[in-house]
Amino acid sequence: MIRHGYTHCTACHVSPTGGGVLTPYGRSLAREILSTWGSEGESEFLYGAVKPPEWISFGGEIRALQLHQDTPTVTKGRFIFMQFDVEAAATFGKWTVDATVGLDRGPTTGTAKWSDYLISRRFYLKHQFNEHFSLRAGRFYPAFGIHTADHVLVTRKGLGWDFGAEAHNIEAAWLYDNFDVFLTALMGRMDVSPNPGDKGVAIRPALAITDSSKIGMNYLFGESSLRNRHILGAFAMLGFTPRLFLLAEVDLCLMTNLSTLAKTTKVVSYLRLNREWVQGVHSYLTLELSEPDTNLPGLFHGVGAGLQFFPRPHLEVNMSWNLQKDTASEAAYSHYAWLLLHFYL
């Protein structure tokens, strides 16, 4: 939405970093400028069949993916039911409480019950002190780089923010017309013993350089029982026209193994060039580069192309192809193709 001049996620989402429950304005934009077709009221929760009171908003995500992979060692297809979550956000004055409930794709056993797979991936309590400053605490991804739903990217999965990897955090957010700052205290997973994940701090300042373009910096220090790491990076979201935009991110990770004191330097980068041909119909090109350890030979690189279609409110179809090569482990290229179906409540 940056290409249409929306430089803050809060225009469309309850969460300051985007994703999750949509605001009423966000739902209207889903019909007016995101989807190819749509009728009055179609973008409402459950198509308007349920009218919740103004103080509470509902949402949810259903995602499924058909994957095909062709590598030097295996050729196969796989269907993945990724996500089925419902979410609610209730606001009382300056306080907002938000939580999801869904099904985890955990291991399947003969004795498992459906209730064993219930999970709340994200929940938080937020206080809006004034129009610019908010504070929230709970379980969610830290503000870092470009928060995209494509969790397998080297700038997401490669840095430990894969699907379902939300941890406990306390986040302060300052949002102004042309800049914003997020400061996050990382608490790891306090409900799991021993506590996995990072404990530390992250900061993400960003500046809107035009009405439809934004650049920012990232820094994170995190420490666990096994290692500590410093991640420094930069990102850009550039809307050249209402139908052409570019996403770019590069991050440098300096990690120390606390048991051996061995040091590793990792570099990851991501680029996406996107063109909307008619409203709701997009094509895109992607480039990913990752050097897992600059002290050792080995470079991962991937190029891809895709089509993304928002036919009507609540619906997304994403078809993508990716050509990847990891020079450290494979001599030949690997091909990946997938069809993603996304329905949001």
C-alpha positions as MATLAB code, in Angstrom:
seq = 'MIRHGYTHCTACHVSPTGGGVLTPYGRSLAREILSTWGSEGESEFLYGAVKPPEWISFGGEIRALQLHQDTPTVTKGRFIFMQFDVEAAATFGKWTVDATVGLDRGPTTGTAKWSDYLISRRFYLKHQFNEHFSLRAGRFYPAFGIHTADHVLVTRKGLGWDFGAEAHNIEAAWLYDNFDVFLTALMGRMDVSPNPGDKGVAIRPALAITDSSKIGMNYLFGESSLRNRHILGAFAMLGFTPRLFLLAEVDLCLMTNLSTLAKTTKVVSYLRLNREWVQGVHSYLTLELSEPDTNLPGLFHGVGAGLQFFPRPHLEVNMSWNLQKDTASEAAYSHYAWLLLHFYL';
ca = [
       0.000    0.000    0.000;
       3.041    2.316    0.135;
       2.531    3.013   -3.591;
      -0.788    4.683   -2.701;
       0.773    6.908   -0.059;
       0.155    4.792    3.061;
       3.517    4.867    4.840;
       2.185    3.536    8.171;
       0.568    0.120    8.689;
      -1.950    1.569   11.173;
      -3.998    3.038    8.314;
      -5.221   -0.496    7.576;
      -4.286   -2.659   10.583;
      -4.751   -2.606   14.338;
      -1.134   -3.742   14.816;
       1.442   -0.929   14.496;
       3.669   -3.228   12.405;
       0.869   -4.482   10.160;
      -0.750   -7.843    9.585;
      -3.707   -9.262   11.447;
      -7.026   -7.538   12.113;
      -8.027   -4.864    9.621;
      -9.442   -1.492   10.585;
     -12.757   -0.442    8.973;
     -10.747    1.869    6.701;
      -8.431   -0.994    5.761;
     -11.406   -3.136    4.801;
     -12.777   -0.386    2.586;
      -9.394   -0.056    0.835;
      -9.361   -3.819    0.229;
     -12.408   -3.306   -1.945;
     -11.610    0.082   -3.466;
      -7.943   -0.169   -4.490;
      -6.617   -3.666   -3.690;
      -9.132   -6.004   -5.376;
     -10.113   -6.235   -9.034;
     -13.825   -6.494   -8.301;
     -15.948   -5.857   -5.218;
     -19.378   -4.715   -4.183;
     -20.544   -2.456   -1.366;
     -19.993   -4.133    2.000;
     -18.269   -7.195    0.516;
     -15.014   -6.525    2.368;
     -16.695   -6.596    5.793;
     -16.014   -9.384    8.272;
     -17.696  -12.558    6.983;
     -19.073  -10.445    4.103;
     -21.197   -8.458    6.517;
     -23.152  -11.471    7.765;
     -22.110  -10.569   11.326;
     -22.130   -6.974   12.593;
     -19.864   -6.721   15.658;
     -20.087   -3.646   17.909;
     -17.698   -0.774   17.196;
     -15.383   -1.563   20.116;
     -14.390   -4.976   18.738;
     -13.009   -6.079   15.365;
     -12.680   -9.619   14.071;
     -10.484  -11.163   11.436;
      -8.653  -14.308   10.509;
      -6.415  -16.009    7.974;
      -6.710  -19.275    6.045;
      -3.695  -20.202    3.903;
      -2.947  -23.331    1.888;
      -0.109  -24.013   -0.508;
       0.691  -26.568   -3.209;
       4.466  -26.877   -3.532;
       6.532  -28.513   -6.278;
      10.259  -28.922   -5.860;
      12.859  -30.280   -8.269;
      16.330  -30.530   -6.734;
      19.428  -32.653   -7.460;
      18.254  -35.103   -4.767;
      14.452  -35.100   -4.914;
      11.509  -34.270   -7.181;
       8.151  -34.171   -5.473;
       4.958  -32.251   -4.851;
       3.483  -31.453   -1.483;
       0.269  -29.892   -0.229;
       0.678  -27.769    2.907;
      -2.233  -26.479    4.953;
      -0.382  -23.527    6.428;
      -2.746  -21.594    8.627;
      -6.266  -21.395   10.022;
      -6.445  -18.598   12.588;
      -9.201  -16.360   13.872;
      -8.412  -13.073   15.597;
     -10.161  -10.429   17.655;
      -9.092   -6.949   18.755;
     -11.113   -5.151   21.439;
     -10.558   -1.474   22.231;
     -11.599    0.218   25.474;
     -10.612    3.874   25.439;
      -6.840    3.945   24.943;
      -6.428    0.223   25.608;
      -6.502   -2.523   22.972;
      -6.243   -6.251   23.535;
      -5.605   -8.472   20.525;
      -5.304  -12.270   20.264;
      -5.386  -15.055   17.708;
      -6.504  -18.666   18.088;
      -5.646  -21.215   15.444;
      -4.436  -24.660   14.538;
      -0.772  -25.606   14.585;
       0.679  -27.898   11.917;
       2.385  -29.913   14.649;
       3.399  -33.597   14.456;
       0.613  -36.045   13.712;
       0.307  -39.004   16.075;
      -2.313  -41.678   16.531;
      -3.254  -40.398   19.981;
      -3.316  -36.679   19.169;
      -6.594  -34.767   19.516;
      -7.510  -31.666   17.561;
      -7.249  -29.648   20.770;
      -3.544  -30.588   20.976;
      -2.944  -28.354   17.954;
      -4.596  -25.188   19.287;
      -2.187  -22.278   19.360;
      -2.211  -18.522   19.853;
       0.521  -17.268   17.551;
       0.008  -13.619   18.452;
      -1.481  -11.743   21.390;
      -0.772   -8.395   23.001;
      -2.059   -5.593   25.163;
      -1.525   -2.082   23.762;
      -1.918    1.352   25.308;
      -2.206    4.371   23.006;
      -0.845    7.267   25.088;
      -1.521    9.866   22.376;
      -1.845   10.025   18.605;
       1.899    9.419   18.169;
       3.079    7.106   20.955;
       1.949    3.596   21.882;
       3.285    0.766   24.021;
       2.375   -2.890   23.731;
       3.452   -6.161   25.322;
       2.745   -9.731   24.316;
       3.737  -12.259   21.688;
       4.483  -10.963   18.187;
       7.335  -10.472   15.728;
       9.729   -7.636   16.598;
       9.717   -4.597   14.325;
      12.612   -5.317   12.002;
      13.004   -4.672    8.289;
      10.134   -5.339    5.898;
       7.356   -7.274    7.632;
       6.177   -9.476    4.774;
       3.938  -12.535    4.895;
       6.500  -14.397    2.741;
       8.209  -16.009    5.737;
      10.659  -18.199    3.745;
      12.709  -15.215    2.550;
      16.347  -15.085    3.616;
      15.596  -11.821    5.430;
      12.845  -13.548    7.474;
      13.527  -17.260    7.868;
      17.260  -16.703    7.458;
      17.281  -14.471   10.545;
      14.984  -16.610   12.684;
      11.553  -15.097   11.935;
       9.988  -18.068   10.208;
       6.271  -18.848   10.314;
       5.176  -19.412   13.914;
       8.376  -17.965   15.401;
       6.705  -15.067   17.238;
       8.196  -14.506   20.703;
       7.407  -12.329   23.724;
       8.283   -8.660   23.364;
       7.616   -5.183   24.752;
       7.404   -2.588   21.993;
       7.341    1.196   22.033;
       6.220    2.905   18.803;
       6.460    6.567   17.789;
       4.531    7.275   14.569;
       4.575   10.657   12.857;
       3.575   11.810    9.384;
       6.989   11.372    7.789;
       8.936    9.150   10.183;
       8.521    6.424   12.765;
      10.632    4.648   15.376;
      10.073    1.217   16.939;
      12.009    0.179   20.033;
      11.543   -3.439   21.147;
      12.676   -5.290   24.262;
      13.121   -8.957   23.296;
      12.072  -11.478   25.945;
      12.306  -14.783   24.038;
       9.654  -17.429   24.698;
       8.928  -17.084   28.405;
       6.357  -19.905   28.280;
       8.974  -22.470   27.214;
      11.771  -23.823   29.429;
      14.600  -23.445   28.753;
      13.726  -20.091   27.199;
      14.541  -20.216   23.458;
      14.915  -17.193   21.246;
      16.626  -13.884   21.713;
      16.720  -11.744   24.799;
      17.889   -8.266   23.942;
      16.776   -5.144   22.128;
      15.871   -4.017   18.600;
      15.373   -0.579   17.076;
      13.905    0.307   13.703;
      13.762    3.977   12.629;
      12.294    4.836    9.217;
      11.781    7.993    7.172;
       9.245    8.732    4.440;
      11.330   10.399    1.723;
       8.299   11.027   -0.505;
       4.544   10.548   -0.135;
       4.939    6.978   -1.424;
       8.479    5.931   -0.478;
      10.146    4.995    2.770;
      13.652    4.030    3.882;
      14.787    2.705    7.242;
      17.500    1.126    9.368;
      17.541   -1.969   11.596;
      19.607   -2.945   14.602;
      19.123   -5.922   16.901;
      21.143   -7.392   19.732;
      19.983  -10.782   20.901;
      21.420  -13.372   23.244;
      20.373  -16.931   24.027;
      21.956  -19.777   25.948;
      23.836  -20.843   22.813;
      24.897  -17.630   21.089;
      24.651  -13.892   20.873;
      24.249  -11.829   17.738;
      24.232   -8.301   16.388;
      22.164   -7.621   13.250;
      22.534   -4.353   11.372;
      20.639   -3.579    8.192;
      18.680   -1.227    5.978;
      15.494   -1.425    3.934;
      13.558    0.562    1.342;
       9.947    0.536    0.151;
       9.790    2.705   -2.963;
       6.523    3.493   -4.724;
       7.522    4.903   -8.111;
       3.942    5.113   -9.375;
       0.604    3.806   -8.054;
       1.311    0.641  -10.079;
       5.064    0.169   -9.727;
       7.024   -0.377   -6.514;
      10.266   -1.854   -5.215;
      11.008   -3.588   -1.905;
      14.631   -4.033   -0.817;
      16.392   -5.143    2.370;
      19.957   -6.062    3.308;
      21.167   -7.245    6.738;
      24.529   -8.116    8.274;
      24.521  -10.593   11.185;
      27.527  -10.984   13.487;
      27.121  -14.072   15.672;
      29.249  -15.606   18.439;
      28.866  -19.214   19.563;
      29.040  -18.998   23.362;
      30.347  -22.555   23.836;
      33.212  -22.355   21.305;
      33.533  -18.559   20.983;
      33.584  -19.059   17.204;
      32.450  -15.987   15.290;
      30.267  -16.047   12.171;
      29.412  -13.203    9.805;
      26.256  -13.671    7.727;
      24.845  -11.421    4.987;
      21.287  -11.649    3.616;
      19.510   -9.493    1.046;
      16.159   -9.413   -0.743;
      14.753   -7.462   -3.692;
      11.246   -7.441   -5.201;
      10.154   -5.389   -8.193;
       6.357   -5.350   -8.565;
       4.095   -4.145  -11.384;
       0.301   -3.945  -11.175;
      -1.132   -4.270  -14.691;
      -4.793   -3.758  -13.871;
      -6.193   -3.287  -10.401;
      -5.597   -6.412   -8.365;
      -3.371   -8.191  -10.935;
       0.361   -8.086  -10.208;
       3.531   -9.594  -11.604;
       6.836   -9.475   -9.799;
      10.513  -10.398   -9.964;
      12.565  -11.353   -6.902;
      16.238  -11.703   -6.055;
      17.640  -13.258   -2.876;
      21.273  -13.509   -1.822;
      22.701  -15.047    1.316;
      26.252  -15.695    2.454;
      25.863  -17.866    5.587;
      29.466  -17.414    6.689;
      31.805  -14.943    5.011;
      34.789  -16.914    6.375;
      33.786  -20.029    4.411;
      33.021  -20.688    0.744;
      29.360  -20.920   -0.071;
      26.745  -18.561   -1.419;
      22.983  -18.988   -1.709;
      21.231  -17.100   -4.472;
      17.746  -17.312   -5.860;
      15.834  -15.558   -8.622;
      12.099  -15.773   -8.992;
       9.005  -14.550  -10.782;
       5.374  -14.604   -9.836;
       1.796  -13.569  -10.410;
      -0.389  -12.262   -7.588;
      -4.132  -11.812   -7.988;
      -6.660  -10.199   -5.640;
      -9.913  -11.007   -7.496;
     -12.319   -9.847   -4.789;
     -12.104   -8.776   -1.137;
     -11.050  -11.666    1.149;
      -9.236  -13.547   -1.636;
      -5.614  -13.763   -2.796;
      -3.982  -16.151   -5.261;
      -0.194  -16.160   -5.584;
       1.697  -18.257   -8.153;
       5.476  -18.212   -7.905;
       8.524  -19.895   -9.415;
      12.010  -19.756   -7.936;
      15.401  -20.915   -9.162;
      17.900  -21.417   -6.343;
      21.504  -22.490   -5.957;
      23.553  -23.102   -2.828;
      27.181  -23.361   -3.893;
      28.145  -24.889   -0.534;
      26.038  -28.023   -0.938;
      24.628  -28.425   -4.445;
      26.308  -28.270   -7.826;
      23.044  -27.941   -9.739;
      20.166  -25.525   -9.488;
      16.961  -26.298   -7.610;
      13.535  -25.341   -8.931;
      10.603  -24.482   -6.687;
       7.069  -23.576   -7.739;
       4.049  -23.011   -5.570;
       0.443  -21.938   -5.682;
      -0.726  -20.122   -2.569;
      -4.408  -19.629   -1.761;
      -5.205  -17.076    0.932;
      -8.617  -16.270    2.354;
      -8.895  -13.573    5.016;
     -12.012  -13.269    7.114;
];
